[in-house]
CSV table of C-alpha atoms in Angstrom, one decimal:
chain,number,residue,atom,x,y,z
R,1,MET,CA,115.7,128.7,118.1
R,2,ASN,CA,117.4,125.6,116.7
R,3,TRP,CA,114.3,123.5,117.7
R,4,ILE,CA,112.0,125.9,115.8
R,5,ILE,CA,114.2,125.7,112.7
R,6,GLU,CA,114.3,121.9,112.9
R,7,SER,CA,110.5,121.8,113.3
R,8,LEU,CA,109.8,123.9,110.2
R,9,PRO,CA,109.3,120.8,107.9
R,10,ILE,CA,106.3,119.7,110.0
R,11,LEU,CA,104.9,123.3,110.0
R,12,TRP,CA,105.1,123.5,106.2
R,13,VAL,CA,103.3,120.2,105.8
R,14,VAL,CA,100.5,121.5,108.1
R,15,VAL,CA,100.3,124.7,106.0
R,16,GLY,CA,100.1,122.6,102.8
R,17,VAL,CA,97.3,120.5,104.2
R,18,LEU,CA,95.4,123.6,105.3
R,19,VAL,CA,95.8,125.1,101.8
R,20,LEU,CA,94.5,121.9,100.3
R,21,LEU,CA,91.4,121.8,102.5
R,22,VAL,CA,90.6,125.5,101.9
R,23,LEU,CA,90.9,125.1,98.1
R,24,ASN,CA,88.8,121.9,98.0
R,25,ILE,CA,86.2,122.6,100.7
R,26,LYS,CA,85.7,126.4,100.6
R,27,PHE,CA,86.5,127.2,96.9
R,28,LYS,CA,85.3,123.8,95.5
R,29,ILE,CA,88.4,123.4,93.5
R,30,ASN,CA,88.9,119.8,92.1
R,31,GLY,CA,91.0,117.5,94.2
R,32,MET,CA,93.7,117.0,91.6
R,33,LEU,CA,94.3,120.7,91.1
R,34,ALA,CA,94.1,121.4,94.8
R,35,LEU,CA,96.6,118.7,95.6
R,36,LEU,CA,99.1,120.0,93.0
R,37,LEU,CA,98.8,123.5,94.3
R,38,ALA,CA,99.3,122.4,97.9
R,39,ALA,CA,102.3,120.3,96.9
R,40,ILE,CA,103.9,123.3,95.2
R,41,THR,CA,103.1,125.4,98.3
R,42,VAL,CA,104.9,123.0,100.6
R,43,GLY,CA,107.9,122.8,98.3
R,44,LEU,CA,108.2,126.6,98.0
R,45,LEU,CA,107.9,127.1,101.8
R,46,GLU,CA,110.6,124.5,102.4
R,47,GLY,CA,112.9,126.4,100.1
R,48,HIS,CA,113.3,123.7,97.4
R,49,PRO,CA,114.5,125.0,94.0
R,50,LEU,CA,111.8,125.1,91.3
R,51,ALA,CA,113.5,122.3,89.4
R,52,SER,CA,113.5,120.1,92.5
R,53,ILE,CA,109.8,120.7,93.1
R,54,ASN,CA,109.1,119.8,89.5
R,55,LYS,CA,111.2,116.6,89.9
R,56,SER,CA,109.4,115.6,93.1
R,57,ILE,CA,106.0,116.1,91.4
R,58,GLU,CA,107.1,113.9,88.4
R,59,THR,CA,108.5,111.3,90.8
R,60,GLY,CA,105.4,111.2,93.0
R,61,VAL,CA,102.9,111.0,90.1
R,62,GLY,CA,105.0,108.4,88.3
R,63,SER,CA,105.7,106.1,91.3
R,64,THR,CA,102.1,106.2,92.5
R,65,LEU,CA,100.4,105.7,89.1
R,66,GLY,CA,103.1,103.3,88.0
R,67,HIS,CA,101.8,100.9,90.6
R,68,LEU,CA,98.2,101.8,90.8
R,69,ALA,CA,96.9,103.1,87.4
R,70,LEU,CA,96.4,99.7,85.7
R,71,ILE,CA,95.1,98.1,88.9
R,72,ILE,CA,92.5,100.9,89.3
R,73,LEU,CA,91.5,100.8,85.6
R,74,PHE,CA,91.2,97.0,85.5
R,75,GLY,CA,89.3,96.9,88.8
R,76,ALA,CA,86.8,99.5,87.5
R,77,ILE,CA,86.4,97.5,84.2
R,78,LEU,CA,85.8,94.2,86.2
R,79,GLY,CA,83.3,95.9,88.5
R,80,LYS,CA,81.4,97.5,85.5
R,81,LEU,CA,81.3,94.1,83.7
R,82,MET,CA,80.0,92.4,86.8
R,83,VAL,CA,77.3,95.1,87.3
R,84,ASP,CA,76.2,95.1,83.6
R,85,SER,CA,76.1,91.3,83.3
R,86,GLY,CA,74.1,90.7,86.5
R,87,ALA,CA,77.0,88.9,88.3
R,88,ALA,CA,77.1,91.5,91.0
R,89,GLN,CA,73.3,91.1,91.5
R,90,ARG,CA,73.8,87.3,91.6
R,91,VAL,CA,76.4,87.4,94.4
R,92,ALA,CA,74.4,90.0,96.3
R,93,SER,CA,71.1,88.0,96.1
R,94,THR,CA,72.8,84.7,97.0
R,95,LEU,CA,74.6,86.1,100.0
R,96,LEU,CA,71.4,87.8,101.2
R,97,GLU,CA,69.5,84.5,100.8
R,98,LYS,CA,72.1,82.5,102.8
R,99,PHE,CA,73.0,85.1,105.5
R,100,GLY,CA,69.9,87.3,105.6
R,101,PRO,CA,69.9,91.1,105.7
R,102,LYS,CA,70.7,91.2,109.4
R,103,ASN,CA,73.9,89.0,109.1
R,104,VAL,CA,75.1,90.1,105.7
R,105,GLN,CA,77.8,92.4,107.4
R,106,TRP,CA,79.5,89.2,108.7
R,107,ALA,CA,79.6,87.8,105.2
R,108,ILE,CA,81.2,91.0,103.9
R,109,LEU,CA,83.7,90.9,106.8
R,110,ILE,CA,84.8,87.4,106.0
R,111,ILE,CA,85.1,88.1,102.3
R,112,GLY,CA,87.0,91.3,103.0
R,113,LEU,CA,89.5,89.5,105.2
R,114,ILE,CA,90.1,86.8,102.5
R,115,PHE,CA,90.5,89.4,99.7
R,116,GLY,CA,92.7,91.7,101.9
R,117,LEU,CA,95.0,88.7,102.7
R,118,ALA,CA,95.2,87.4,99.2
R,119,MET,CA,95.8,90.5,97.1
R,120,PHE,CA,96.8,94.2,97.2
R,121,TYR,CA,94.4,96.4,99.0
R,122,GLU,CA,93.5,98.5,95.9
R,123,VAL,CA,92.7,95.3,94.0
R,124,ALA,CA,90.5,94.0,96.8
R,125,PHE,CA,88.7,97.3,97.2
R,126,LEU,CA,88.0,97.7,93.5
R,127,ILE,CA,86.7,94.1,93.2
R,128,LEU,CA,84.6,94.2,96.3
R,129,ALA,CA,83.1,97.7,95.9
R,130,PRO,CA,80.5,96.7,93.2
R,131,LEU,CA,79.5,93.6,95.2
R,132,VAL,CA,79.0,95.6,98.4
R,133,ILE,CA,76.9,98.2,96.6
R,134,SER,CA,74.8,95.5,94.9
R,135,ILE,CA,74.2,93.7,98.3
R,136,ALA,CA,73.3,97.0,99.9
R,137,ILE,CA,70.7,97.8,97.2
R,138,GLU,CA,69.2,94.3,97.5
R,139,ALA,CA,69.1,94.6,101.3
R,140,LYS,CA,67.8,98.2,101.2
R,141,ILE,CA,70.5,99.5,103.6
R,142,PRO,CA,73.1,102.3,103.1
R,143,PHE,CA,76.0,101.0,101.0
R,144,LEU,CA,78.5,102.9,103.2
R,145,LYS,CA,77.5,100.7,106.1
R,146,LEU,CA,78.7,97.6,104.2
R,147,GLY,CA,81.5,99.6,102.6
R,148,ILE,CA,83.1,100.4,106.0
R,149,THR,CA,82.9,96.7,107.0
R,150,MET,CA,84.5,95.6,103.7
R,151,VAL,CA,87.3,98.2,103.9
R,152,ALA,CA,88.0,97.6,107.6
R,153,ALA,CA,88.4,93.9,107.0
R,154,ALA,CA,90.5,94.3,103.8
R,155,THR,CA,92.9,96.9,105.3
R,156,THR,CA,93.4,94.9,108.5
R,157,ALA,CA,94.3,91.8,106.6
R,158,HIS,CA,96.5,93.7,104.2
R,159,SER,CA,98.5,95.5,107.0
R,160,LEU,CA,98.9,92.5,109.4
R,161,PHE,CA,99.6,89.4,107.3
R,162,PRO,CA,102.3,88.3,104.9
R,163,PRO,CA,102.6,87.9,101.9
R,164,GLN,CA,101.6,91.5,101.8
R,165,PRO,CA,104.7,93.7,101.3
R,166,GLY,CA,104.5,95.7,104.6
R,167,PRO,CA,104.2,92.8,107.1
R,168,THR,CA,106.6,90.7,105.0
R,169,ALA,CA,109.2,93.4,105.3
R,170,LEU,CA,108.6,93.8,109.0
R,171,VAL,CA,109.0,90.0,109.6
R,172,ALA,CA,112.5,90.3,108.0
R,173,ALA,CA,113.4,93.5,109.8
R,174,PHE,CA,112.5,92.1,113.3
R,175,HIS,CA,113.7,88.5,112.5
R,176,ALA,CA,110.2,87.3,113.6
R,177,ASP,CA,108.7,83.8,113.2
R,178,ILE,CA,106.2,84.1,110.4
R,179,GLY,CA,104.1,81.4,111.9
R,180,MET,CA,103.7,83.2,115.2
R,181,VAL,CA,102.9,86.4,113.3
R,182,TYR,CA,100.0,84.6,111.7
R,183,ILE,CA,98.8,83.1,115.0
R,184,TYR,CA,99.0,86.3,117.0
R,185,GLY,CA,97.8,88.3,113.9
R,186,ILE,CA,94.5,86.3,113.9
R,187,ILE,CA,94.1,87.1,117.6
R,188,VAL,CA,94.7,90.8,116.8
R,189,ALA,CA,92.6,90.9,113.6
R,190,ILE,CA,89.3,89.4,114.9
R,191,PRO,CA,88.5,92.1,117.6
R,192,THR,CA,90.0,94.8,115.4
R,193,VAL,CA,87.6,94.2,112.4
R,194,ILE,CA,84.6,93.6,114.7
R,195,CYS,CA,85.2,97.0,116.3
R,196,SER,CA,85.9,98.9,113.1
R,197,GLY,CA,83.7,97.0,110.7
R,198,ILE,CA,80.7,95.9,112.7
R,199,LEU,CA,80.4,98.2,115.7
R,200,LEU,CA,81.7,101.5,114.2
R,201,PRO,CA,79.0,101.7,111.5
R,202,LYS,CA,76.3,101.4,114.2
R,203,ILE,CA,77.5,104.5,116.0
R,204,LEU,CA,78.2,106.7,112.9
R,205,GLY,CA,74.6,107.8,112.5
R,206,ASN,CA,73.1,108.3,109.0
R,207,LEU,CA,75.3,106.7,106.4
R,208,ASP,CA,72.8,107.0,103.5
R,209,ARG,CA,74.6,108.4,100.4
R,210,PRO,CA,73.7,108.3,96.7
R,211,ILE,CA,75.0,105.3,94.8
R,212,PRO,CA,78.2,106.1,92.9
R,213,PRO,CA,77.4,106.6,89.2
R,214,LEU,CA,79.9,104.0,88.0
R,215,LEU,CA,78.2,101.2,90.1
R,216,GLU,CA,74.6,102.3,89.6
R,217,SER,CA,72.5,99.9,87.6
R,218,SER,CA,68.9,100.6,86.7
R,219,LYS,CA,68.4,97.1,85.3
R,220,VAL,CA,67.0,94.2,87.5
R,221,PHE,CA,68.1,90.9,86.0
R,222,THR,CA,66.0,87.8,85.8
R,223,GLU,CA,67.3,84.4,87.1
R,224,GLU,CA,68.1,83.3,83.5
R,225,GLU,CA,70.0,86.5,82.6
R,226,MET,CA,72.5,86.3,85.5
R,227,PRO,CA,75.6,84.1,85.5
R,228,SER,CA,75.8,81.3,88.1
R,229,PHE,CA,76.9,82.1,91.6
R,230,ALA,CA,80.1,80.1,91.2
R,231,VAL,CA,81.1,82.0,88.0
R,232,SER,CA,80.1,85.3,89.6
R,233,LEU,CA,82.3,84.7,92.6
R,234,LEU,CA,85.2,82.8,91.1
R,235,VAL,CA,86.0,85.3,88.3
R,236,PRO,CA,86.6,88.3,90.7
R,237,LEU,CA,88.5,85.9,93.0
R,238,THR,CA,90.9,85.0,90.1
R,239,PRO,CA,93.6,87.5,91.1
R,240,ALA,CA,93.6,86.1,94.6
R,241,ILE,CA,93.9,82.6,93.3
R,242,ILE,CA,96.7,83.4,90.9
R,243,ILE,CA,98.7,85.5,93.5
R,244,VAL,CA,98.3,83.0,96.3
R,245,LEU,CA,99.2,79.9,94.1
R,246,ALA,CA,102.2,81.8,92.6
R,247,THR,CA,103.4,82.8,96.1
R,248,ILE,CA,103.1,79.2,97.5
R,249,ILE,CA,104.8,77.5,94.5
R,250,LYS,CA,107.7,80.0,94.6
R,251,ILE,CA,108.5,78.9,98.1
R,252,TYR,CA,109.4,75.4,96.9
R,253,ILE,CA,111.3,76.2,93.6
R,254,THR,CA,114.7,77.7,92.7
R,255,PRO,CA,114.6,81.5,92.8
R,256,ASN,CA,116.7,81.9,89.6
R,257,GLY,CA,114.7,79.5,87.4
R,258,ASN,CA,112.4,80.3,84.5
R,259,LEU,CA,109.4,79.0,86.4
R,260,PHE,CA,110.1,81.4,89.3
R,261,THR,CA,110.3,84.3,86.8
R,262,PHE,CA,107.1,83.3,85.1
R,263,LEU,CA,105.2,83.0,88.4
R,264,SER,CA,106.5,86.4,89.6
R,265,PHE,CA,105.2,87.8,86.3
R,266,ILE,CA,101.7,86.4,86.4
R,267,GLY,CA,101.5,86.7,90.2
R,268,SER,CA,101.9,90.5,90.1
R,269,ALA,CA,98.8,92.6,90.8
R,270,GLN,CA,98.8,94.1,87.3
R,271,ILE,CA,99.1,90.9,85.3
R,272,SER,CA,96.7,88.9,87.5
R,273,MET,CA,94.2,91.7,87.1
R,274,LEU,CA,94.7,91.7,83.3
R,275,ILE,CA,94.1,88.0,83.1
R,276,THR,CA,90.9,88.4,85.2
R,277,VAL,CA,89.6,91.2,82.9
R,278,ILE,CA,90.2,89.0,79.8
R,279,ILE,CA,88.3,86.1,81.5
R,280,SER,CA,85.5,88.5,82.6
R,281,ILE,CA,85.1,89.7,79.0
R,282,PHE,CA,84.1,86.2,78.0
R,283,ALA,CA,82.4,85.0,81.3
R,284,PHE,CA,80.3,88.1,81.7
R,285,GLY,CA,80.0,89.2,78.1
R,286,ILE,CA,80.6,86.8,75.1
R,287,PHE,CA,79.4,83.7,76.9
R,288,ARG,CA,76.3,85.6,78.0
R,289,ASN,CA,75.4,86.2,74.3
R,290,LYS,CA,76.7,89.8,74.3
R,291,SER,CA,78.5,91.1,71.3
R,292,MET,CA,82.1,92.4,71.6
R,293,THR,CA,80.8,95.9,70.8
R,294,GLU,CA,78.5,95.7,73.9
R,295,VAL,CA,81.2,94.4,76.1
R,296,MET,CA,83.6,97.2,74.9
R,297,SER,CA,80.9,99.7,75.7
R,298,SER,CA,81.0,98.7,79.3
R,299,TYR,CA,84.8,98.7,79.2
R,300,THR,CA,85.0,102.2,77.8
R,301,GLU,CA,82.4,103.6,80.2
R,302,ALA,CA,84.3,102.2,83.2
R,303,ILE,CA,87.5,103.9,82.1
R,304,GLU,CA,85.8,107.2,81.4
R,305,LYS,CA,84.1,107.3,84.9
R,306,VAL,CA,87.2,106.3,86.8
R,307,ALA,CA,89.8,108.4,84.8
R,308,LEU,CA,89.5,111.4,87.2
R,309,VAL,CA,90.0,109.1,90.2
R,310,VAL,CA,93.3,108.0,88.6
R,311,PHE,CA,94.5,111.6,88.1
R,312,ILE,CA,93.5,112.7,91.6
R,313,ILE,CA,95.4,109.7,93.1
R,314,GLY,CA,98.4,110.6,91.0
R,315,ALA,CA,98.3,114.2,92.3
R,316,GLY,CA,98.1,112.8,95.8
R,317,GLY,CA,101.3,110.9,95.0
R,318,ALA,CA,102.9,114.2,94.0
R,319,PHE,CA,101.9,115.8,97.3
R,320,LYS,CA,103.2,112.8,99.3
R,321,GLN,CA,106.6,112.9,97.4
R,322,ILE,CA,107.0,116.7,98.2
R,323,ILE,CA,106.4,115.9,101.9
R,324,VAL,CA,108.9,113.0,101.9
R,325,ASP,CA,111.5,115.2,100.2
R,326,THR,CA,111.1,117.9,102.9
R,327,GLY,CA,112.7,115.4,105.3
R,328,VAL,CA,109.8,115.5,107.8
R,329,GLY,CA,109.9,111.7,108.2
R,330,ASP,CA,113.6,111.8,109.1
R,331,TYR,CA,112.9,114.6,111.6
R,332,ILE,CA,110.2,112.6,113.4
R,333,ALA,CA,112.4,109.5,113.5
R,334,GLU,CA,115.3,111.3,115.0
R,335,MET,CA,113.1,113.0,117.5
R,336,MET,CA,111.8,109.6,118.9
R,337,LYS,CA,115.2,107.8,118.7
R,338,ASN,CA,116.3,108.2,122.3
R,339,SER,CA,112.9,107.8,123.9
R,340,SER,CA,112.6,105.3,126.8
R,341,VAL,CA,109.0,104.3,126.1
R,342,SER,CA,108.1,100.6,125.6
R,343,PRO,CA,109.3,99.5,122.2
R,344,LEU,CA,105.8,98.2,121.3
R,345,ILE,CA,104.2,101.6,121.9
R,346,MET,CA,107.2,103.4,120.4
R,347,ALA,CA,107.0,101.3,117.2
R,348,TRP,CA,103.3,102.0,116.9
R,349,PHE,CA,103.6,105.7,117.7
R,350,ILE,CA,106.5,106.4,115.3
R,351,THR,CA,104.8,104.5,112.5
R,352,VAL,CA,101.6,106.5,113.1
R,353,LEU,CA,103.5,109.8,113.0
R,354,LEU,CA,105.3,108.8,109.8
R,355,ARG,CA,102.1,107.5,108.2
R,356,LEU,CA,100.3,110.8,108.9
R,357,ALA,CA,103.3,112.8,107.6
R,358,THR,CA,104.1,110.8,104.5
R,359,GLY,CA,100.9,108.8,103.6
R,360,ALA,CA,103.1,105.8,103.0
R,361,GLY,CA,102.2,102.8,105.2
R,362,THR,CA,105.0,100.4,104.2
R,363,VAL,CA,107.7,103.1,104.3
R,364,SER,CA,106.6,104.4,107.7
R,365,ALA,CA,106.6,100.9,109.1
R,366,ILE,CA,110.0,100.0,107.8
R,367,THR,CA,111.4,103.3,109.1
R,368,ALA,CA,110.0,102.7,112.5
R,369,ALA,CA,111.4,99.1,112.5
R,370,GLY,CA,114.9,100.5,111.8
R,371,ILE,CA,114.6,102.8,114.9
R,372,VAL,CA,113.2,100.3,117.4
R,373,GLY,CA,114.5,97.1,116.1
R,374,PRO,CA,117.8,97.3,118.1
R,375,LEU,CA,115.8,97.7,121.3
R,376,ILE,CA,114.3,94.2,121.1
R,377,PRO,CA,117.1,92.4,123.0
R,378,THR,CA,117.2,95.1,125.6
R,379,PHE,CA,113.5,95.0,126.4
R,380,ASN,CA,113.2,91.2,125.7
R,381,VAL,CA,110.0,91.8,123.6
R,382,ASN,CA,108.5,89.2,121.3
R,383,PRO,CA,109.5,90.0,117.7
R,384,ALA,CA,106.1,88.8,116.3
R,385,LEU,CA,104.4,91.3,118.6
R,386,MET,CA,106.7,94.0,117.3
R,387,VAL,CA,105.7,93.2,113.8
R,388,LEU,CA,102.0,93.5,114.7
R,389,ALA,CA,102.4,96.7,116.8
R,390,THR,CA,104.2,98.4,113.9
R,391,ALA,CA,101.8,97.0,111.3
R,392,SER,CA,98.9,98.4,113.4
R,393,GLY,CA,100.6,101.8,113.3
R,394,SER,CA,100.8,101.7,109.6
R,395,ASN,CA,97.1,101.0,109.3
R,396,THR,CA,96.1,104.3,111.0
R,397,LEU,CA,94.1,107.5,110.4
R,398,THR,CA,95.3,108.9,107.1
R,399,HIS,CA,94.4,112.1,105.2
R,400,VAL,CA,94.9,113.9,101.9
R,401,ASN,CA,98.4,112.7,101.3
R,402,ASP,CA,97.3,109.1,101.1
R,403,ALA,CA,96.3,107.5,97.8
R,404,ALA,CA,93.9,105.1,99.6
R,405,PHE,CA,92.1,108.2,101.1
R,406,TRP,CA,91.3,109.5,97.6
R,407,LEU,CA,90.4,106.1,96.3
R,408,PHE,CA,87.8,105.7,99.0
R,409,LYS,CA,86.5,109.3,98.6
R,410,GLU,CA,86.3,109.4,94.8
R,411,TYR,CA,85.1,105.9,94.2
R,412,PHE,CA,82.3,106.2,96.7
R,413,GLY,CA,81.5,109.8,95.7
R,414,LEU,CA,82.0,111.3,99.2
R,415,SER,CA,83.0,114.7,100.4
R,416,ILE,CA,86.3,115.2,102.3
R,417,LYS,CA,84.3,115.6,105.5
R,418,ASP,CA,82.4,112.3,104.9
R,419,THR,CA,85.7,110.6,104.0
R,420,PHE,CA,87.3,111.6,107.3
R,421,LYS,CA,84.1,110.5,109.2
R,422,THR,CA,84.1,107.0,107.6
R,423,TRP,CA,87.6,106.1,106.2
R,424,GLY,CA,89.4,108.2,108.8
R,425,LEU,CA,87.5,106.8,111.8
R,426,LEU,CA,87.6,103.2,110.7
R,427,GLU,CA,91.4,103.3,110.1
R,428,LEU,CA,91.9,105.0,113.5
R,429,THR,CA,89.8,102.4,115.2
R,430,ASN,CA,91.8,99.6,113.5
R,431,SER,CA,95.0,101.1,114.6
R,432,VAL,CA,94.1,101.8,118.3
R,433,VAL,CA,92.3,98.5,118.8
R,434,GLY,CA,95.2,96.6,117.1
R,435,LEU,CA,97.7,98.2,119.5
R,436,ALA,CA,95.5,97.5,122.5
R,437,ILE,CA,95.3,93.8,121.7
R,438,VAL,CA,99.1,93.6,121.0
R,439,LEU,CA,99.7,95.1,124.5
R,440,LEU,CA,97.4,92.6,126.1
R,441,LEU,CA,99.2,89.8,124.3
R,442,SER,CA,102.5,91.1,125.6
R,443,LEU,CA,101.4,90.5,129.1
R,444,ILE,CA,101.0,86.8,128.3
R,445,VAL,CA,103.7,85.9,125.8
């Protein structure tokens, strides 16, 4: 009886997910409203006071959009300006010319890894999405085929390598050598992204979907109308350049100085994106002989078309917070605490369960690190491999409680079913292949 009572938080989460799916799929209720109703359902079933449910919703929406709202809006504006100026077409046509339609996936994979390593995943996604769609249009192939490649590469780099917040925190938690994390991480990342980004799209069948309205352009630009390839690529790379340079310089300066504070400011995702949007207004607008009124028209249209995405992601944050407040993560962690399984597998498995339950990759990884970290001396396992096993678990199959799930779904205009089929499978492939490579490495190092 006690086991059943203790398991109730997980049951209520399952009920909440089912309510969400029924409302969204069967009754066609908008994702934002369905998420909020599902969140309230979980809170009520768990027995939370109404005031606590309201507080969880406010906290979830605020914490999620506090981090993501400006990034999403700035990313959408940058993407729209690139599409409307011909910059996206320039990058697409140049990459196709250099790599050819048959090899363009490899170009996307490399760019996705670079962007995923250099910046927050959401920033990388929103910058690369218009480029991917433009390349797909030029190559006359389904945009989802390249979209899966791009996302697989970006999420892998984001989850495995410092200076991204998740792996950086894991390096500290496991006292791992950051250099070895990079070396082993490359060995893990290469087969992972090939499996999820190159091979998976080949076996998913028909991926042909309508072009998302935000990124649809009826205009075909002439050679003279388009910005140069260098400008078209360097401007969207500006956030990565700023963030990476700021991170490197901060390593060698005093943490309490004014320069460190300034670099932390401009090296944040929001400010680096703001700087990039200002540059893009001139590079893709004013310097291309467009009036400020024309540029602001693209600016406004981008915000209008992405506004609902922002609110859906915010509602997803509310659902996540309700789930976190039920204590389901603590229950899973306690359940696995006394297991005798290999710490590599245990770290991955606990992180997967926590990620599925809470939708928070970094939080699930750090929680798992706290559970299995003390086991490292007992099992004599390599700390760098523990970092990568846990990081692979944080990059696993996610569902409706994950903001990244809704970003992928809404930005690409997919159904929940198609999102599970694409986003869900590529993340699951990433996670399982990543663990498999880590386990093979553990036999050698």
